[in-house]
Amino acid sequence: IPPAACAKIIIKTRDFINAGGIAENPDLTKKRLDELRLAQKIVHHIVYEKLIPVHFLDVSIQNGKAVLYGVANTLTTVDTALEAAGETPGVQGVVSEIKVIQDYTVFH
């Protein structure tokens, strides 16, 4: 994880704790942490297990529904990513916000 992303996570976590999120809403906190874990499982499944080339993949979970964000080269890639996300236990629905850019190339 890049340092800037780590800093952002730390700041959001600190703000959440300072706002009383954990002490005042333990059930809500558990639910949100479960959603974050599910989102990470989906990203791992798509990128590392299925090797689907969705660049900048991010997943948001709300009440079991996954929303996928990122960039892909083809609609077939998007469809494959949606199918893979739906295979993840705990996912009750999948929506794509993945943008298709046909000439998108990653330079190494």
PDB file of C-alpha atoms in Angstrom:
ATOM      1  CA  ILE A   1       0.000   0.000   0.000  1.00  0.00           C
ATOM      2  CA  PRO A   2       1.427   3.417  -0.894  1.00  0.00           C
ATOM      3  CA  PRO A   3       2.258   5.681   2.073  1.00  0.00           C
ATOM      4  CA  ALA A   4      -0.433   8.215   1.097  1.00  0.00           C
ATOM      5  CA  ALA A   5      -3.107   5.496   1.140  1.00  0.00           C
ATOM      6  CA  CYS A   6      -1.893   4.275   4.551  1.00  0.00           C
ATOM      7  CA  ALA A   7      -2.026   7.806   5.910  1.00  0.00           C
ATOM      8  CA  LYS A   8      -5.577   8.227   4.633  1.00  0.00           C
ATOM      9  CA  ILE A   9      -6.671   4.968   6.341  1.00  0.00           C
ATOM     10  CA  ILE A  10      -5.026   5.996   9.603  1.00  0.00           C
ATOM     11  CA  ILE A  11      -6.690   9.424   9.548  1.00  0.00           C
ATOM     12  CA  LYS A  12     -10.137   7.947   8.816  1.00  0.00           C
ATOM     13  CA  THR A  13      -9.708   5.352  11.571  1.00  0.00           C
ATOM     14  CA  ARG A  14      -8.563   7.987  14.066  1.00  0.00           C
ATOM     15  CA  ASP A  15     -11.484  10.255  13.199  1.00  0.00           C
ATOM     16  CA  PHE A  16     -13.921   7.357  13.540  1.00  0.00           C
ATOM     17  CA  ILE A  17     -12.549   6.381  16.947  1.00  0.00           C
ATOM     18  CA  ASN A  18     -12.472  10.008  18.145  1.00  0.00           C
ATOM     19  CA  ALA A  19     -16.096  10.416  17.073  1.00  0.00           C
ATOM     20  CA  GLY A  20     -17.052   7.562  19.403  1.00  0.00           C
ATOM     21  CA  GLY A  21     -17.838   5.157  16.588  1.00  0.00           C
ATOM     22  CA  ILE A  22     -16.523   2.064  18.311  1.00  0.00           C
ATOM     23  CA  ALA A  23     -17.795   2.697  21.831  1.00  0.00           C
ATOM     24  CA  GLU A  24     -21.187   4.099  20.866  1.00  0.00           C
ATOM     25  CA  ASN A  25     -22.012   1.788  17.958  1.00  0.00           C
ATOM     26  CA  PRO A  26     -20.286  -1.599  18.385  1.00  0.00           C
ATOM     27  CA  ASP A  27     -22.797  -3.366  16.113  1.00  0.00           C
ATOM     28  CA  LEU A  28     -22.391  -0.745  13.396  1.00  0.00           C
ATOM     29  CA  THR A  29     -18.623  -0.939  13.770  1.00  0.00           C
ATOM     30  CA  LYS A  30     -18.645  -4.728  13.387  1.00  0.00           C
ATOM     31  CA  LYS A  31     -20.900  -4.483  10.339  1.00  0.00           C
ATOM     32  CA  ARG A  32     -18.610  -1.924   8.689  1.00  0.00           C
ATOM     33  CA  LEU A  33     -15.489  -3.970   9.401  1.00  0.00           C
ATOM     34  CA  ASP A  34     -17.212  -7.051   7.941  1.00  0.00           C
ATOM     35  CA  GLU A  35     -18.049  -5.016   4.809  1.00  0.00           C
ATOM     36  CA  LEU A  36     -14.432  -3.885   4.487  1.00  0.00           C
ATOM     37  CA  ARG A  37     -13.205  -7.486   4.840  1.00  0.00           C
ATOM     38  CA  LEU A  38     -15.689  -8.660   2.204  1.00  0.00           C
ATOM     39  CA  ALA A  39     -14.553  -5.910  -0.169  1.00  0.00           C
ATOM     40  CA  GLN A  40     -10.928  -6.992   0.306  1.00  0.00           C
ATOM     41  CA  LYS A  41     -11.846 -10.638  -0.362  1.00  0.00           C
ATOM     42  CA  ILE A  42     -13.513  -9.609  -3.623  1.00  0.00           C
ATOM     43  CA  VAL A  43     -10.479  -7.602  -4.753  1.00  0.00           C
ATOM     44  CA  HIS A  44      -8.175 -10.503  -3.887  1.00  0.00           C
ATOM     45  CA  HIS A  45     -10.380 -13.006  -5.720  1.00  0.00           C
ATOM     46  CA  ILE A  46     -10.610 -10.895  -8.891  1.00  0.00           C
ATOM     47  CA  VAL A  47      -7.013  -9.682  -9.083  1.00  0.00           C
ATOM     48  CA  TYR A  48      -4.944 -12.499  -7.558  1.00  0.00           C
ATOM     49  CA  GLU A  49      -6.981 -15.680  -7.905  1.00  0.00           C
ATOM     50  CA  LYS A  50      -8.822 -15.096 -11.194  1.00  0.00           C
ATOM     51  CA  LEU A  51      -6.108 -12.800 -12.620  1.00  0.00           C
ATOM     52  CA  ILE A  52      -8.702 -10.528 -14.220  1.00  0.00           C
ATOM     53  CA  PRO A  53      -7.015  -7.354 -15.511  1.00  0.00           C
ATOM     54  CA  VAL A  54      -9.080  -4.627 -13.869  1.00  0.00           C
ATOM     55  CA  HIS A  55      -6.766  -1.732 -13.110  1.00  0.00           C
ATOM     56  CA  PHE A  56      -7.176   0.428  -9.982  1.00  0.00           C
ATOM     57  CA  LEU A  57      -9.840  -2.001  -8.698  1.00  0.00           C
ATOM     58  CA  ASP A  58     -11.771  -0.792  -5.672  1.00  0.00           C
ATOM     59  CA  VAL A  59     -14.858  -2.355  -4.124  1.00  0.00           C
ATOM     60  CA  SER A  60     -17.484  -0.743  -1.950  1.00  0.00           C
ATOM     61  CA  ILE A  61     -19.963  -2.846   0.057  1.00  0.00           C
ATOM     62  CA  GLN A  62     -23.338  -1.694   1.320  1.00  0.00           C
ATOM     63  CA  ASN A  63     -25.647  -4.285   2.915  1.00  0.00           C
ATOM     64  CA  GLY A  64     -24.052  -7.164   1.012  1.00  0.00           C
ATOM     65  CA  LYS A  65     -24.185  -5.387  -2.360  1.00  0.00           C
ATOM     66  CA  ALA A  66     -20.791  -4.906  -4.016  1.00  0.00           C
ATOM     67  CA  VAL A  67     -19.998  -1.955  -6.284  1.00  0.00           C
ATOM     68  CA  LEU A  68     -16.856  -2.402  -8.383  1.00  0.00           C
ATOM     69  CA  TYR A  69     -14.786   0.577  -9.539  1.00  0.00           C
ATOM     70  CA  GLY A  70     -11.770   0.550 -11.830  1.00  0.00           C
ATOM     71  CA  VAL A  71     -10.600   0.565 -15.434  1.00  0.00           C
ATOM     72  CA  ALA A  72     -10.702  -2.314 -17.932  1.00  0.00           C
ATOM     73  CA  ASN A  73      -9.902  -2.750 -21.609  1.00  0.00           C
ATOM     74  CA  THR A  74     -13.051  -4.650 -22.635  1.00  0.00           C
ATOM     75  CA  LEU A  75     -16.647  -5.280 -21.625  1.00  0.00           C
ATOM     76  CA  THR A  76     -15.789  -8.977 -21.422  1.00  0.00           C
ATOM     77  CA  THR A  77     -13.284  -8.173 -18.677  1.00  0.00           C
ATOM     78  CA  VAL A  78     -15.959  -6.225 -16.797  1.00  0.00           C
ATOM     79  CA  ASP A  79     -18.454  -9.100 -17.120  1.00  0.00           C
ATOM     80  CA  THR A  80     -15.840 -11.592 -15.922  1.00  0.00           C
ATOM     81  CA  ALA A  81     -15.028  -9.388 -12.919  1.00  0.00           C
ATOM     82  CA  LEU A  82     -18.726  -9.092 -12.043  1.00  0.00           C
ATOM     83  CA  GLU A  83     -19.132 -12.852 -12.225  1.00  0.00           C
ATOM     84  CA  ALA A  84     -16.052 -13.390 -10.038  1.00  0.00           C
ATOM     85  CA  ALA A  85     -17.300 -10.886  -7.456  1.00  0.00           C
ATOM     86  CA  GLY A  86     -20.625 -12.736  -7.323  1.00  0.00           C
ATOM     87  CA  GLU A  87     -18.778 -15.977  -6.505  1.00  0.00           C
ATOM     88  CA  THR A  88     -17.510 -14.520  -3.241  1.00  0.00           C
ATOM     89  CA  PRO A  89     -19.449 -15.825  -0.209  1.00  0.00           C
ATOM     90  CA  GLY A  90     -21.506 -13.067   1.433  1.00  0.00           C
ATOM     91  CA  VAL A  91     -22.092 -11.050  -1.745  1.00  0.00           C
ATOM     92  CA  GLN A  92     -25.812 -10.517  -2.360  1.00  0.00           C
ATOM     93  CA  GLY A  93     -25.506  -8.465  -5.528  1.00  0.00           C
ATOM     94  CA  VAL A  94     -22.919  -6.844  -7.769  1.00  0.00           C
ATOM     95  CA  VAL A  95     -22.960  -3.542  -9.671  1.00  0.00           C
ATOM     96  CA  SER A  96     -20.259  -2.288 -12.015  1.00  0.00           C
ATOM     97  CA  GLU A  97     -18.867   1.211 -12.085  1.00  0.00           C
ATOM     98  CA  ILE A  98     -15.814  -0.086 -13.971  1.00  0.00           C
ATOM     99  CA  LYS A  99     -14.948   2.173 -16.890  1.00  0.00           C
ATOM    100  CA  VAL A 100     -13.993   0.610 -20.217  1.00  0.00           C
ATOM    101  CA  ILE A 101     -11.141   2.364 -21.969  1.00  0.00           C
ATOM    102  CA  GLN A 102     -10.195   0.277 -24.990  1.00  0.00           C
ATOM    103  CA  ASP A 103      -6.851   1.931 -25.610  1.00  0.00           C
ATOM    104  CA  TYR A 104      -5.799   1.821 -21.948  1.00  0.00           C
ATOM    105  CA  THR A 105      -2.321   0.327 -21.606  1.00  0.00           C
ATOM    106  CA  VAL A 106      -0.267  -0.108 -18.466  1.00  0.00           C
ATOM    107  CA  PHE A 107       3.419   0.620 -18.954  1.00  0.00           C
ATOM    108  CA  HIS A 108       5.898  -1.245 -16.761  1.00  0.00           C
TER     109      HIS A 108
END
